[in-house]
Short mmCIF file of C-alpha atoms and ligand atoms in Angstrom, two decimals:
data_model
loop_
_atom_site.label_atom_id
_atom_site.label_comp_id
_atom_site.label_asym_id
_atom_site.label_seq_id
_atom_site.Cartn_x
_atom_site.Cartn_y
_atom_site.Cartn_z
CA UNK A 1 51.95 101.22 -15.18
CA UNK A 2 53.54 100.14 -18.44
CA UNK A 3 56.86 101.39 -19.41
CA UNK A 4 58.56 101.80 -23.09
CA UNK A 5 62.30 101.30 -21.43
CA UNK A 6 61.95 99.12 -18.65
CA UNK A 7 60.09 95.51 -17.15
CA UNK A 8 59.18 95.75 -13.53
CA UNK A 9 58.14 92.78 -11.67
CA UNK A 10 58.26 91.27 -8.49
CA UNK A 11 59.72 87.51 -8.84
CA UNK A 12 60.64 86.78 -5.17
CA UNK A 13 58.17 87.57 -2.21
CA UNK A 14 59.11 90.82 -1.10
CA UNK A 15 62.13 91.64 -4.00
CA UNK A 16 60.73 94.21 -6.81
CA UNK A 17 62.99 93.90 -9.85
CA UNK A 18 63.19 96.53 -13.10
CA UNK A 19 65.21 95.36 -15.91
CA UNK A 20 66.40 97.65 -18.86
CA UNK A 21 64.92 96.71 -21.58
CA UNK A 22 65.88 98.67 -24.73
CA UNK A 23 67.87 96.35 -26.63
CA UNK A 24 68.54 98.04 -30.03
CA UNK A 25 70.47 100.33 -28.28
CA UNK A 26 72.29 98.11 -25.73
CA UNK A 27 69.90 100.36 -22.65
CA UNK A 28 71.82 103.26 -23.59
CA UNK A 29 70.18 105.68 -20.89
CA UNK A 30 68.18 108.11 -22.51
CA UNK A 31 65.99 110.72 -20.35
CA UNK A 32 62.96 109.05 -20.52
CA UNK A 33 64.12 105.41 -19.65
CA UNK A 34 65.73 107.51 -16.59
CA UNK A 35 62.23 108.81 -15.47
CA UNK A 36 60.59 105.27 -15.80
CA UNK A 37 63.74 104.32 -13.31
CA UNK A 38 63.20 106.54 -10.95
CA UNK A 39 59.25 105.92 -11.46
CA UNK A 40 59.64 102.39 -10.71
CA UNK A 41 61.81 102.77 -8.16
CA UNK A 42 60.16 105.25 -6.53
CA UNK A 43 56.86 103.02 -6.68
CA UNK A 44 59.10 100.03 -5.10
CA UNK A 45 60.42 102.43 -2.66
CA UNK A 46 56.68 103.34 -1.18
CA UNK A 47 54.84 99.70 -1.65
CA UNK A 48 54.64 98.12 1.72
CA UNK A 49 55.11 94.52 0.65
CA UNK A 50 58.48 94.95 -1.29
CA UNK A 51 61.93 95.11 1.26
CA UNK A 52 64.36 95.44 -1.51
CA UNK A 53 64.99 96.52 -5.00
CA UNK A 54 67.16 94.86 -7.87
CA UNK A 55 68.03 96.48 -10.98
CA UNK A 56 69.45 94.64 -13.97
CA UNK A 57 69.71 94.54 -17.73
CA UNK A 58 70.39 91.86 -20.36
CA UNK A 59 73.12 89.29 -20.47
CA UNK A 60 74.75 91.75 -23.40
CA UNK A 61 74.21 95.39 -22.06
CA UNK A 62 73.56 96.58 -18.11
CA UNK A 63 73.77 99.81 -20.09
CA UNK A 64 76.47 101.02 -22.57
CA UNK A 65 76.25 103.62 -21.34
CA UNK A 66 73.97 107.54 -21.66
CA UNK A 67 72.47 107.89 -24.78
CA UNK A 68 75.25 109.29 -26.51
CA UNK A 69 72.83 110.48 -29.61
CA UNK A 70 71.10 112.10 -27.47
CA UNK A 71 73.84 114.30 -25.96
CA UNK A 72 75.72 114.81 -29.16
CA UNK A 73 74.01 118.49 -29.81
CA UNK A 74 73.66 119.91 -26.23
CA UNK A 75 74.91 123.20 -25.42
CA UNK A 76 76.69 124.22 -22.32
CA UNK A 77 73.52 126.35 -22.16
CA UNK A 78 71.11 124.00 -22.83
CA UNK A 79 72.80 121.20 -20.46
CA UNK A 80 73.01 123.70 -17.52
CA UNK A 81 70.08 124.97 -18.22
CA UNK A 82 67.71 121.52 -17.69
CA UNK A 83 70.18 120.02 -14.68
CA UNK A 84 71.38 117.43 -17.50
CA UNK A 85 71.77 113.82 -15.73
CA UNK A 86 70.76 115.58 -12.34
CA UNK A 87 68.06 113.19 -12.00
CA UNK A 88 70.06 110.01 -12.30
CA UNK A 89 70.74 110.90 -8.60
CA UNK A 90 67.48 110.40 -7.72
CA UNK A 91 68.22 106.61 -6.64
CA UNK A 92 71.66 107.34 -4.68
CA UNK A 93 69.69 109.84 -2.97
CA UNK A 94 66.11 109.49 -2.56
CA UNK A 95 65.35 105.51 -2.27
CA UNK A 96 64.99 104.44 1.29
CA UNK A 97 65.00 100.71 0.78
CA UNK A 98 68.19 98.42 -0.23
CA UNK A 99 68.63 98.87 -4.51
CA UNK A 100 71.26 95.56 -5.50
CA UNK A 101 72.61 96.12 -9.37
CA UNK A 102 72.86 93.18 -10.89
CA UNK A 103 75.80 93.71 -13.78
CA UNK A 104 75.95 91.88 -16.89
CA UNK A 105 77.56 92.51 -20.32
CA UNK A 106 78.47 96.20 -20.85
CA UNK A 107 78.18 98.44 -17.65
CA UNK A 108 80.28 101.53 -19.55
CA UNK A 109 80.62 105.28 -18.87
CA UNK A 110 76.74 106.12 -17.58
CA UNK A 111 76.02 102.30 -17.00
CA UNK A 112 78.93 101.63 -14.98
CA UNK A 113 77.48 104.86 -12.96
CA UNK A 114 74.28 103.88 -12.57
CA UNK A 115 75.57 100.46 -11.49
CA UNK A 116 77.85 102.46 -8.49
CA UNK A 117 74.96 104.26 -7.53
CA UNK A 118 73.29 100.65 -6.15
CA UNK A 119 74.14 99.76 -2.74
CA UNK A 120 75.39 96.40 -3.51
CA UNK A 121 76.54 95.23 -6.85
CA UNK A 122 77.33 91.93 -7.93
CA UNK A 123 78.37 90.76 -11.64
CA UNK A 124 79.19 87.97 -13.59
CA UNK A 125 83.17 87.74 -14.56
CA UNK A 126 82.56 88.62 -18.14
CA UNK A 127 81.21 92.14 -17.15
CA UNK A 128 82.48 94.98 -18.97
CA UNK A 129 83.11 98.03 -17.11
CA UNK A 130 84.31 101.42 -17.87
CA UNK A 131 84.29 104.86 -17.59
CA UNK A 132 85.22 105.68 -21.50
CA UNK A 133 83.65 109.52 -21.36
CA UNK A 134 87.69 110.55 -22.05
CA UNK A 135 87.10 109.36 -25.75
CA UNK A 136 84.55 111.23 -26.54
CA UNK A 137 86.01 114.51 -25.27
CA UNK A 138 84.39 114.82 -22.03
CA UNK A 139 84.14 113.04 -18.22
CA UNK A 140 82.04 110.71 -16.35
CA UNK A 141 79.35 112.90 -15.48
CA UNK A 142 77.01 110.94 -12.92
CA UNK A 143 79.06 110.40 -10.04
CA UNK A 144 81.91 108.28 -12.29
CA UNK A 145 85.21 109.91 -10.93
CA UNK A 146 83.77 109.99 -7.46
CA UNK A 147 82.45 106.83 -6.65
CA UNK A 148 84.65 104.63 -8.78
CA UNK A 149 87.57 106.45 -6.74
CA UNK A 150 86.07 105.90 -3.26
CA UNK A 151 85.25 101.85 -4.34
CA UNK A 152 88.83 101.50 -6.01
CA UNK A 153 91.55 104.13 -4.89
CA UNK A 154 92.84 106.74 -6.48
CA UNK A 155 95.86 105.38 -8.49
CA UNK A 156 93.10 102.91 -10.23
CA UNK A 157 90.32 105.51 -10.68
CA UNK A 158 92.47 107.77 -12.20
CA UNK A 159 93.85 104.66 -15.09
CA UNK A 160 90.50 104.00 -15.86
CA UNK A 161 88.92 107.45 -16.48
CA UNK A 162 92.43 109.05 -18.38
CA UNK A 163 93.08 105.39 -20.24
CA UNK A 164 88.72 104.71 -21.42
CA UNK A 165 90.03 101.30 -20.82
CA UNK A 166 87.64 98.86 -19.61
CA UNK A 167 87.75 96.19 -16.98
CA UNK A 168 85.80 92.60 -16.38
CA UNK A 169 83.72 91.90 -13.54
CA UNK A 170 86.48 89.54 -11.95
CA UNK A 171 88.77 92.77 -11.93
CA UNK A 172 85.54 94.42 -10.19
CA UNK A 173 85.47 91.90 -7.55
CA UNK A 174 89.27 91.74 -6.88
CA UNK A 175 89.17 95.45 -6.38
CA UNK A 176 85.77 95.25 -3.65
CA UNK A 177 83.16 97.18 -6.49
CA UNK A 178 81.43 94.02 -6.89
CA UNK A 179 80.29 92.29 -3.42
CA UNK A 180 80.40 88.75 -5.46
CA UNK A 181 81.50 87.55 -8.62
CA UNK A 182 79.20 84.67 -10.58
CA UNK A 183 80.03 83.01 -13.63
CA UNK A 184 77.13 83.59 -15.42
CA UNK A 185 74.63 85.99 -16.30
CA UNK A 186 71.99 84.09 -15.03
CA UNK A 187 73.45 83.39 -11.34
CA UNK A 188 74.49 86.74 -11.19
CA UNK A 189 70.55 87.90 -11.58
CA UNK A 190 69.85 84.76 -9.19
CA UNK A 191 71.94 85.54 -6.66
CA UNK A 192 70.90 89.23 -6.53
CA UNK A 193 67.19 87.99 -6.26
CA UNK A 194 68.83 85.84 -3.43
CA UNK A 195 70.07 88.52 -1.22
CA UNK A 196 67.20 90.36 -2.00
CA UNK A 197 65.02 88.45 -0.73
CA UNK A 198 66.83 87.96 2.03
CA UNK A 199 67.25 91.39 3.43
CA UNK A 200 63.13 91.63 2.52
CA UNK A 201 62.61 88.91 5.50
CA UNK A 202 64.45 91.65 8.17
CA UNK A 203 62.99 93.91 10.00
CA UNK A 204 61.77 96.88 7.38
CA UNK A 205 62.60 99.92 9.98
CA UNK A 206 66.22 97.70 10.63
CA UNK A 207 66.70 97.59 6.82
CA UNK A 208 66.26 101.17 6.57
CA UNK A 209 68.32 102.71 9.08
CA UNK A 210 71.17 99.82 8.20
CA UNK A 211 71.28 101.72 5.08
CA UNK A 212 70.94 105.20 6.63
CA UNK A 213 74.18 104.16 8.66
CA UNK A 214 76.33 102.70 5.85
CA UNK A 215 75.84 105.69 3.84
CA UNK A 216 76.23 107.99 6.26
CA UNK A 217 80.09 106.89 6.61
CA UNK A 218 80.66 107.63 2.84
CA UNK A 219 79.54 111.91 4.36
CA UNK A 220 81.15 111.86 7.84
CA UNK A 221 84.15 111.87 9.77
CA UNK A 222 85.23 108.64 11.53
CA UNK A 223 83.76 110.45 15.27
CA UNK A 224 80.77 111.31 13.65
CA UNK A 225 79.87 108.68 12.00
CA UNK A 226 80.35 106.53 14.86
CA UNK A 227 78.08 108.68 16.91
CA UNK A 228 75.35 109.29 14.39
CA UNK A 229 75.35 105.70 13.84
CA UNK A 230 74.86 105.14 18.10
CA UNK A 231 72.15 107.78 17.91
CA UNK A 232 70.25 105.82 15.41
CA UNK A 233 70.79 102.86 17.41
CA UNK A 234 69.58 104.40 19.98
CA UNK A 235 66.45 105.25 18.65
CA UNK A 236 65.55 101.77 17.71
CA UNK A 237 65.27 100.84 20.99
CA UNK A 238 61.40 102.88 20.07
CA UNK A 239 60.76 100.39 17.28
CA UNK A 240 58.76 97.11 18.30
CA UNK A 241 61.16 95.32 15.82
CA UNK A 242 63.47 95.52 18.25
CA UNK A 243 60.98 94.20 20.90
CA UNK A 244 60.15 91.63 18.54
CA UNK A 245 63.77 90.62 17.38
CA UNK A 246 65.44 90.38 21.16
CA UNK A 247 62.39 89.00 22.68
CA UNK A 248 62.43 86.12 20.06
CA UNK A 249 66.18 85.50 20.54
CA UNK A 250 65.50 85.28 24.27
CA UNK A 251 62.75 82.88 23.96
CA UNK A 252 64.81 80.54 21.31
CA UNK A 253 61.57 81.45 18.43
CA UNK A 254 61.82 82.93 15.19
CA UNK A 255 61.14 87.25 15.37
CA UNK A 256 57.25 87.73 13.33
CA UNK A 257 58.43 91.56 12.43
CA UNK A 258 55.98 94.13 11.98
CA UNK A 259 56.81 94.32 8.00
CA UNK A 260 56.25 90.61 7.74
C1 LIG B 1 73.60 105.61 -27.86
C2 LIG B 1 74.35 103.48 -28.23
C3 LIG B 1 75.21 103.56 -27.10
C4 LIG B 1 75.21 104.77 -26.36
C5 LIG B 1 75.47 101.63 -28.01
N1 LIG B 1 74.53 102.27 -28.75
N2 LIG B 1 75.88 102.40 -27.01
N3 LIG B 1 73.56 104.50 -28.59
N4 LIG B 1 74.39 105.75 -26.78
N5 LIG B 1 75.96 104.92 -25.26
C6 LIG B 1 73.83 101.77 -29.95
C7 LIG B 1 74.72 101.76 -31.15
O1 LIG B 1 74.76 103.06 -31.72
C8 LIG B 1 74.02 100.78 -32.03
O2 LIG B 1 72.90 101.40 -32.63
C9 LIG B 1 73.51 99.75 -31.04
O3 LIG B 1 73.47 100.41 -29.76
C10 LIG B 1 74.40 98.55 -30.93
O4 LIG B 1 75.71 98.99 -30.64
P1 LIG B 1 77.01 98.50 -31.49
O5 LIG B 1 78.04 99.52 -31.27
O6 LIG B 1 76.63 98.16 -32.87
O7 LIG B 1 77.36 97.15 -30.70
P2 LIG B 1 78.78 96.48 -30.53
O8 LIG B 1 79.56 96.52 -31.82
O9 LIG B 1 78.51 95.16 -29.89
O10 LIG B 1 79.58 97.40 -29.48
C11 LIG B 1 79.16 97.53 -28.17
C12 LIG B 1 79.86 98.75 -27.46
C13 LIG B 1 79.64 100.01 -28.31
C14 LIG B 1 81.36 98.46 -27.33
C15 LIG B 1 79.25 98.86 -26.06
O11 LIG B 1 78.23 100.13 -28.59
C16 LIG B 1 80.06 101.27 -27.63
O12 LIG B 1 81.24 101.58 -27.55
N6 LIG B 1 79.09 102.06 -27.11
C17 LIG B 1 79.37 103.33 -26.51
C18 LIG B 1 79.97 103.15 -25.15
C19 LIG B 1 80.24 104.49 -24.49
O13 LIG B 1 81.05 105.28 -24.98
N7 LIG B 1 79.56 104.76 -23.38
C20 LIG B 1 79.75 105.97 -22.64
C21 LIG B 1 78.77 106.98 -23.13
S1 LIG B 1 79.06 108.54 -22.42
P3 LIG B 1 72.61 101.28 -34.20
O14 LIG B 1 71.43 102.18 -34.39
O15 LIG B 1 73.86 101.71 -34.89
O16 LIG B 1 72.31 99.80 -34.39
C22 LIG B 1 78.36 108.47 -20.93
C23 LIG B 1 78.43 109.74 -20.20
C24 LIG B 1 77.94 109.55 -18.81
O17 LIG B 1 77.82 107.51 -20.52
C25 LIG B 1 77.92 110.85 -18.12
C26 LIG B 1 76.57 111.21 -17.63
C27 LIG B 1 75.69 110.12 -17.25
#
C-alpha cells in the first residue's frame, strides 16, 4: 500500500515502523493521515512476522498537533455528528501487539495525545510537549486531560492544560511519561527500534497478554486486577510457549517460540 501521510517499513526483523511524514505542516493530524495510521497499524497488528510496532515523526515535528485548519469551521453538529477524533482511539484500543512512540521535536495538543496513546514512549530531551488546546478556546480532545493526568498527577496535568505551556522531553522523563530520555533524535528512534526488536524475539501469545495485563490495571480495581491478571496467567499454562520457555530454562537452552 502507498500512503500520502505516512512511510511504513520494517527496519529491524520483526519491528514494523510508520513515520509521519507530512512535513509542510509539521504532521499536523488531519483525518486522512489518521486512517493511513490506523491502516498501517492495523496491517502491523495482523502480519505474523512483525512482534512490535514503532511510531515516529521527524526530528522537528512528532506532530504539532490536529490539523487545526481543518477543525477551524466544524459545528457542534457537524463534529458530533461524524464522531470527530473518535477514531484516533483506534490504536489505544484495538492494536493487540506492543505500539513504542518514538517523540521528537513538537509532540503538542493532538501529537502529545497520540504519543500517550503508545504503550511505551521514549524521547529525546529537546522534545516539546504540550497540551495548548486552552489557547485556542477549547480542550485536549483525544484522551489529553486523561492520560496526561494518570502519567503525571493531577496538580501537573491540570498546569499544563489551564497554562498551554509546554514541557521538554527531560521534564517528560523526570515525571515517568517517557520510559527513557536520549539526547538525540536519532538515538531516540534507535533505541525505540531497540526495544522493539526486543520484545519481537518473546513469545508472541506472552507479548500479547503482557499487554492485556498492564492495561487492564489502568480499568480495574487493585483486587481485580490482580485476579484478572492470575486468570490470564493461568491460562498460559495452555500455550506451548510456556512449554517451550520453562522447558528451555530447565534444560539450560535458549526457548525456539512458536512465533519465532
Ligand atoms: C495545522 C499546522 C499545525 C496544526 C503547524 N501547522 N501546526 N497546521 N494544524 N496543528 C502548519 C503551520 O500552519 C505552517 O503552515 C506550517 O505547519 C509550519 O508551522 P509554523 O508555525 O510556521 O512553524 P514554527 O514557526 O516553527 O512553529 C511551530 C509550532 C507552531 C510552535 C509547533 O506551528 C504551532 O504553534 N502550531 C500549532 C500547535 C497547536 O496549537 N497544536 C494543538 C492543535 S489543537 P504554513 O502553510 O503557514 O507554512 C489539537 C486538538 C487536539 O491538537 C484535540 C483532538 C485531537
Amino acid at each position: 500500500t502507498s500512503y500520502e501521510y505516512i512511510l511504513v517499513s520494517t527496519p529491524r526483523p520483526g519491528v514494523g515502523l510508520v513515520t509521519l511524514n507530512r512535513p509542510k505542516a509539521l504532521n499536523a493530524l488531519c483525518t486522512p493521515l489518521i486512517v493511513e495510521l490506523n491502516d498501517a497499524l492495523r496491517k502491523f497488528d495482523a502480519d505474523l512476522s512483525v512482534g512490535a510496532m514503532v511510531i515516529t515523526g521527524s526530528e522537528k515535528a512528532f506532530a504539532a498537533g490536529a490539523d487545526i485548519k481543518e477543525m477551524k469551521d466544524k459545528t457542534f453538529a457537524s463534529a458530533y455528528g461524524t464522531d470527530f477524533i473518535e477514531n484516533w482511539s483506534d490504536l489505544a484500543a484495538q492494536i493487540k501487539k506492543p505500539v513504542l512512540a518514538a517523540v521528537n521535536g513538537y509532540a503538542l495538543g493532538g501529537g502529545c495525545e497520540l504519543a500517550m496513546m503508545a504503550d511505551i514512549m521514549y524521547c529525546s530531551a529537546g522534545a516539546a510537549f504540550g497540551q495548548p488546546e486552552i489557547k485556542l478556546g477549547v480542550v485536549p480532545g483525544a484522551g489529553g486531560s486523561q492520560r496526561l493526568t494518570r502519567a503525571i498527577g493531577k496538580s501537573r496535568a491540570m498546569e499544563l492544560v489551564l497554562s498551554g505551556d509546554n514541557f521538554d522531553g527531560k521534564k517528560a522523563g523526570e515525571w515517568g511519561l517517557a520510559a527513557k530520555v536520549f539526547e538525540s533524535p536519532q538515538e531516540c528512534v534507535d533505541g525505540a527500534l531497540g526495544l522493539a526488536q526486543k520484545i519481537a524475539r518473546h513469545s508472541r501469545i506472552a507479548v500479547k497478554a503482557a499487554k492485556e495485563v498492564v492495561n487492564k490495571s489502568q480499568d480495574l480495581g487493585i483486587r481485580e486486577g490482580v485476579e484478572y491478571e492470575r486468570r490470564v496467567f493461568h491460562s498460559l499454562f495452555g500455550s506451548r510457549d510456556q512449554k517451550i520457555g520453562m522447558a528451555a530454562f530447565a534444560e539450560k537452552k535458549k526457548p525456539e517460540w512458536e512465533n519465532a
